[in-house]
XYZ file of C-alpha atoms in Angstrom:
413
model
C -12.572 1.113 11.863
C -13.039 4.187 14.017
C -11.044 4.721 17.191
C -13.908 4.054 19.623
C -14.619 0.758 17.888
C -10.941 -0.112 18.141
C -10.982 0.566 21.872
C -14.045 -1.639 22.337
C -12.351 -4.344 20.297
C -9.256 -4.253 22.492
C -11.413 -4.502 25.631
C -13.463 -7.325 24.158
C -10.296 -9.182 23.192
C -8.933 -8.934 26.719
C -12.212 -10.140 28.236
C -12.473 -13.130 25.938
C -8.811 -13.958 26.535
C -9.472 -14.152 30.286
C -12.545 -16.299 29.776
C -11.182 -18.664 27.196
C -7.670 -18.884 28.556
C -5.764 -21.221 26.320
C -8.450 -21.301 23.650
C -6.712 -21.732 20.317
C -7.146 -22.592 16.673
C -8.961 -25.686 15.550
C -7.098 -28.994 15.772
C -3.783 -28.291 14.072
C -3.002 -31.868 13.069
C -4.183 -33.223 9.735
C -5.550 -36.738 9.301
C -2.149 -38.016 8.164
C -0.419 -36.790 11.324
C 1.209 -33.751 9.743
C 1.178 -30.374 11.444
C -1.370 -28.199 9.641
C -1.004 -24.425 9.444
C -3.737 -22.173 8.163
C -3.012 -19.114 6.039
C -5.506 -16.375 5.260
C -4.553 -14.514 2.096
C -6.573 -11.788 0.415
C -7.832 -11.144 -3.076
C -6.096 -12.552 -6.122
C -3.001 -13.352 -4.070
C -5.031 -15.783 -2.008
C -6.152 -17.625 -5.121
C -2.577 -18.007 -6.369
C -0.763 -18.696 -3.108
C -1.483 -22.434 -3.097
C 1.004 -22.866 -5.948
C 3.915 -21.748 -3.771
C 2.479 -23.421 -0.679
C 2.586 -26.775 -2.483
C 6.306 -26.277 -3.060
C 6.782 -25.385 0.601
C 5.105 -28.693 1.531
C 7.489 -30.576 -0.762
C 10.441 -29.106 1.149
C 8.718 -29.588 4.513
C 6.918 -32.956 4.270
C 5.865 -32.866 7.924
C 3.817 -29.674 7.415
C 0.518 -29.247 5.606
C -0.609 -25.763 4.522
C -4.244 -24.825 4.252
C -4.688 -21.570 2.319
C -7.996 -19.751 2.552
C -8.522 -17.046 -0.065
C -10.631 -14.181 1.288
C -12.048 -11.371 -0.866
C -10.657 -7.989 0.189
C -14.166 -6.637 0.742
C -14.855 -9.327 3.377
C -11.393 -9.499 4.895
C -11.618 -6.752 7.504
C -14.791 -8.031 9.131
C -13.507 -11.615 9.081
C -10.298 -10.522 10.784
C -12.232 -8.656 13.460
C -14.270 -11.773 14.171
C -11.091 -13.843 14.387
C -9.528 -11.417 16.851
C -12.613 -11.361 19.058
C -13.071 -15.134 19.079
C -9.334 -15.929 19.185
C -9.959 -18.546 16.505
C -7.936 -16.985 13.731
C -5.465 -18.545 11.321
C -1.828 -19.217 12.075
C -0.692 -16.726 9.433
C -2.545 -13.751 8.037
C -1.903 -11.380 5.181
C -2.491 -7.764 6.173
C -2.526 -4.661 4.019
C 0.034 -2.286 5.493
C -2.575 0.293 6.544
C -4.395 -2.375 8.597
C -1.357 -3.341 10.631
C -1.668 -0.692 13.417
C -5.302 -1.559 14.109
C -4.719 -5.272 14.644
C -1.380 -4.777 16.368
C -3.024 -2.377 18.805
C -5.647 -5.043 19.546
C -2.863 -7.449 20.509
C -3.671 -9.856 17.687
C -0.185 -10.191 16.174
C 2.699 -12.207 17.565
C 5.889 -10.348 18.416
C 8.598 -11.816 16.194
C 11.471 -10.087 18.001
C 12.548 -13.240 19.936
C 12.938 -15.139 16.644
C 15.126 -12.676 14.703
C 18.355 -14.416 15.698
C 17.149 -17.707 14.233
C 15.517 -15.982 11.253
C 17.824 -13.102 10.302
C 15.985 -12.679 6.999
C 13.137 -11.104 9.005
C 15.352 -8.223 10.146
C 14.313 -4.767 8.872
C 17.609 -4.133 7.073
C 16.566 -6.679 4.417
C 13.665 -4.522 3.270
C 13.070 -1.122 1.726
C 13.205 1.610 4.327
C 9.614 2.720 3.765
C 8.360 -0.845 4.238
C 10.102 -1.320 7.578
C 7.726 1.137 9.266
C 4.893 -1.353 8.853
C 6.920 -4.121 10.527
C 6.937 -2.639 14.014
C 4.402 -1.433 16.546
C 5.188 -0.399 20.128
C 8.764 -1.654 19.725
C 7.595 -5.087 18.624
C 8.232 -6.713 15.254
C 4.724 -7.791 14.309
C 5.036 -8.640 10.622
C 7.289 -9.196 7.647
C 6.793 -7.428 4.293
C 5.640 -9.945 1.686
C 5.363 -7.737 -1.373
C 5.552 -3.995 -1.922
C 4.109 -1.423 -4.275
C 4.737 2.227 -4.962
C 3.157 4.910 -7.131
C 4.883 6.312 -10.201
C 3.915 8.540 -13.109
C 2.442 6.811 -16.163
C 2.591 8.951 -19.286
C 2.058 8.874 -23.042
C 5.469 9.505 -24.561
C 4.007 10.386 -27.963
C 1.550 12.986 -26.652
C 4.122 14.605 -24.380
C 6.486 14.859 -27.318
C 3.790 16.537 -29.400
C 3.334 19.016 -26.545
C 7.059 19.823 -26.608
C 8.387 17.509 -23.890
C 11.131 15.070 -24.802
C 11.370 13.823 -21.200
C 8.742 13.185 -18.520
C 8.167 16.049 -16.062
C 10.737 15.939 -13.274
C 9.455 18.759 -11.035
C 6.132 20.126 -9.830
C 6.497 23.109 -12.170
C 7.179 20.848 -15.140
C 4.236 18.621 -14.229
C 1.896 21.608 -14.099
C 3.291 22.966 -17.378
C 2.872 19.622 -19.157
C -0.632 19.105 -17.750
C -1.647 22.596 -18.888
C -0.414 22.099 -22.451
C -2.013 18.671 -22.696
C -5.370 19.936 -21.422
C -5.269 22.829 -23.904
C -5.818 20.352 -26.746
C -9.579 20.865 -26.509
C -12.742 20.191 -24.540
C -12.832 16.925 -22.584
C -9.051 16.635 -22.728
C -7.164 16.608 -19.447
C -3.520 16.839 -18.505
C -3.238 14.690 -15.372
C -5.706 12.222 -13.939
C -5.869 12.304 -10.135
C -8.061 9.731 -8.413
C -9.892 11.677 -5.710
C -10.828 8.397 -4.007
C -7.185 7.448 -3.441
C -6.392 8.326 0.165
C -2.614 8.215 -0.233
C -2.242 10.718 -3.122
C -2.722 13.854 -0.964
C -0.054 12.589 1.405
C 2.332 11.921 -1.485
C 2.072 15.585 -2.487
C 2.529 16.608 1.141
C 5.631 14.452 1.603
C 7.096 15.887 -1.590
C 6.650 19.351 -0.112
C 8.568 18.452 3.054
C 5.593 17.588 5.288
C 6.276 15.330 8.270
C 4.025 13.826 10.922
C 5.413 13.029 14.369
C 3.463 9.863 15.164
C 5.297 9.135 18.412
C 4.304 12.499 19.908
C 0.933 12.564 18.122
C 1.812 15.804 16.365
C -0.146 15.634 13.114
C 1.174 18.926 11.668
C -1.850 19.382 9.426
C -1.604 23.129 10.134
C 1.938 23.323 8.774
C 2.726 25.401 5.662
C 4.147 22.296 4.006
C 0.837 20.441 4.265
C -1.327 23.444 3.342
C 0.761 24.358 0.292
C 0.654 20.772 -0.945
C -3.128 20.587 -0.646
C -3.472 23.850 -2.578
C -1.176 22.512 -5.287
C -3.292 19.330 -5.402
C -6.454 21.415 -5.658
C -5.036 23.607 -8.433
C -5.269 20.766 -10.945
C -9.028 20.590 -10.455
C -9.505 24.351 -10.110
C -7.695 24.969 -13.402
C -9.497 22.160 -15.250
C -6.350 20.066 -15.702
C -7.882 17.097 -13.858
C -11.435 15.814 -14.044
C -13.623 16.181 -10.970
C -16.091 13.532 -12.185
C -15.003 9.916 -12.213
C -15.303 9.725 -16.001
C -14.470 6.714 -18.123
C -12.081 3.967 -17.102
C -8.509 5.277 -16.931
C -7.231 2.631 -19.367
C -9.786 3.700 -21.956
C -9.077 7.398 -21.335
C -5.342 6.715 -21.684
C -5.957 4.878 -24.977
C -8.238 7.645 -26.269
C -5.629 10.368 -25.570
C -8.012 12.003 -23.070
C -5.871 11.506 -19.960
C -2.230 11.105 -20.985
C -0.733 11.188 -17.461
C -1.776 9.511 -14.228
C -0.325 8.073 -11.021
C -0.575 4.356 -10.325
C 1.223 1.280 -9.064
C 3.022 -1.680 -10.683
C -0.183 -3.596 -11.401
C -1.013 -1.114 -14.167
C 1.924 -2.242 -16.316
C 0.337 -5.588 -17.135
C -3.134 -4.077 -17.360
C -1.975 -1.659 -20.060
C -0.025 -4.352 -21.884
C -3.107 -6.594 -21.885
C -5.859 -4.046 -22.494
C -4.065 -1.475 -24.628
C -1.685 -3.447 -26.877
C -1.968 -0.806 -29.616
C -0.152 1.630 -27.326
C 3.010 -0.461 -27.221
C 5.993 1.877 -27.472
C 3.827 4.943 -26.855
C 3.879 5.024 -23.058
C 6.305 4.685 -20.186
C 6.665 5.165 -16.437
C 8.764 7.699 -14.544
C 9.618 8.402 -10.932
C 7.506 11.050 -9.272
C 8.137 14.734 -10.057
C 9.767 16.519 -7.139
C 9.289 19.645 -5.101
C 11.543 19.336 -2.060
C 11.766 15.596 -2.777
C 10.181 13.148 -5.231
C 8.858 10.926 -2.428
C 6.134 8.446 -3.240
C 4.164 6.042 -1.092
C 5.056 2.469 -0.280
C 2.369 -0.073 0.411
C 1.722 -3.736 -0.160
C 1.065 -6.584 2.237
C 2.744 -8.148 5.249
C 2.598 -11.633 6.660
C 1.934 -11.806 10.406
C 1.437 -14.676 12.834
C -1.665 -14.601 15.015
C -0.735 -14.228 18.672
C -2.490 -17.428 19.774
C -1.153 -19.743 17.072
C -0.226 -23.211 18.358
C 2.042 -23.728 15.371
C 4.541 -20.914 15.729
C 7.573 -22.960 14.661
C 5.831 -24.143 11.511
C 4.479 -20.674 10.780
C 7.965 -19.193 11.088
C 9.297 -21.727 8.585
C 6.517 -20.738 6.174
C 7.259 -17.039 6.533
C 10.945 -17.729 6.012
C 10.227 -19.692 2.849
C 7.871 -17.084 1.426
C 10.379 -14.300 2.061
C 13.336 -16.118 0.559
C 14.710 -14.143 -2.400
C 14.184 -17.007 -4.862
C 10.605 -17.500 -3.669
C 9.877 -13.795 -3.977
C 11.151 -13.824 -7.556
C 8.949 -16.818 -8.288
C 6.009 -14.970 -6.735
C 6.777 -12.022 -9.046
C 6.360 -14.378 -11.988
C 3.143 -15.850 -10.579
C 1.425 -12.683 -9.378
C 3.247 -9.673 -10.897
C 3.709 -8.199 -7.430
C 7.038 -6.664 -6.450
C 9.516 -8.303 -4.033
C 9.943 -6.704 -0.620
C 13.529 -7.965 -0.231
C 16.018 -5.389 -1.508
C 18.380 -8.171 -2.582
C 15.784 -9.527 -5.015
C 16.034 -6.363 -7.088
C 19.533 -7.328 -8.192
C 18.043 -10.122 -10.290
C 17.932 -9.463 -14.068
C 14.170 -10.101 -14.094
C 13.873 -6.727 -12.376
C 17.105 -4.859 -13.064
C 16.988 -5.505 -16.835
C 13.338 -4.501 -17.178
C 13.279 -0.711 -17.619
C 9.821 -0.214 -16.126
C 10.499 -2.433 -13.132
C 13.849 -0.695 -12.703
C 12.018 2.642 -12.511
C 9.759 1.241 -9.817
C 12.845 -0.002 -7.976
C 14.368 3.476 -8.175
C 11.185 4.987 -6.765
C 11.107 2.447 -3.934
C 14.359 3.962 -2.695
C 12.460 7.155 -1.838
C 9.125 6.350 -0.241
C 7.046 6.886 2.863
C 4.632 4.397 4.339
C 1.237 5.306 5.727
C 1.612 6.555 9.322
C 1.563 3.624 11.740
C -1.391 4.763 13.814
C -4.758 3.078 14.036
C -6.582 6.360 13.412
C -4.919 6.967 10.050
C -7.526 5.442 7.762
C -10.331 7.396 9.427
C -8.259 10.581 9.130
C -7.498 9.888 5.479
C -11.175 9.389 4.690
C -11.992 12.649 6.469
C -9.375 14.387 4.338
C -10.871 12.947 1.145
C -14.278 14.285 2.161
C -12.768 17.740 2.647
C -10.980 17.531 -0.692
C -14.208 16.615 -2.461
C -15.955 19.634 -0.952
C -13.063 21.805 -2.157
C -12.608 20.325 -5.640
C -16.231 19.626 -6.511
C -18.216 21.932 -4.237
C -15.896 24.944 -4.412
C -15.465 25.163 -0.642
C -12.780 27.463 0.747
C -9.491 25.553 1.007
C -8.258 27.119 4.242
C -11.587 26.756 6.044
C -11.915 23.116 5.025
C -8.361 22.323 6.080
C -8.881 24.098 9.408
C -11.914 21.928 10.053
C -10.109 18.789 8.921
C -7.155 19.492 11.223
C -9.541 20.026 14.141
C -11.381 16.742 13.483
C -8.149 14.797 13.028
C -6.806 15.975 16.372
C -10.122 15.110 18.043
C -9.724 11.540 16.760
C -6.526 11.286 18.802
C -8.249 12.543 21.917
C -11.357 10.308 21.818
């Protein structure tokens, strides 16, 4: 949502709040006298969450949980409607990049007063990159539920044929490996980069030492660190090492030897195991290659409580249960999503699995998306500039100058 729309939303929320006063969720008592809490969960997670919610009910017989699964494509608009009407759920799952928008609109309950009673909500329990998404304007407005990070997926057999016994560990090695792999012939590429992924450019920038000062609204898009990273990103397309067209599905291209390296998250492990069983033993994952650092992104989803919930005590118990280490490990088994609690990574289910262990290592060095409501609009503007550079051959410096100007204007509107 663009900044002006966000401002209108905040105004609308305040107006409705004055008019409706104590207007709240629907009747929160079920027919059997139990307290009923509603949970909105997105995508596949929403379809699977009832399994753990049933176990929560067994341990809390006076509470009934109603889970509503919402498709990701409908979730944003439904959340906006809930904020405006003040008839949202008790608990909502939010993607980490959505948190600033809804926190800025005043839709999320400040959990700070409850940290003494629920110490498991404290930021020190979570990966450092994930804690950024927990706070907004000095309030704790959510708890990380699961996390994800991006790592390098690579064909071990094809890299070995190209002369690499180990995965590339630096930018120079990554470029060298991608060049040799793409030299195998026409329609062969070295590294697949998804130009629709808004976080990949920032990963390169972070690795090159780029920093944004969100508090002082200093975007630093004119800095050498950002510019150099974008030129490095562009070089893969300019030199024909990455495909500018979308091409075939990455799993198929990986199987067909066409794209032997790509960046992705933990979900791809099971996808490759399921859809490319013939590649067993021929691929692996590695932490990101480094320049100044090997920083990757951290994302995932948080659980937040809507600010006007009438069932705060019950909602807090639910959040506590879902973020218990044992529950998070059970959720890993159910959904193949990674635990947000650092302590959970000591369990053999993660520490003894080499690929999960690599993801855990990468999670120790991550950055979250900047906690500002304008970020998604800025990121989409950057992707448009990148497409004009990579596909249309536009001048890199001119495009980045224009992007920096537009991004700063977004802060001023």
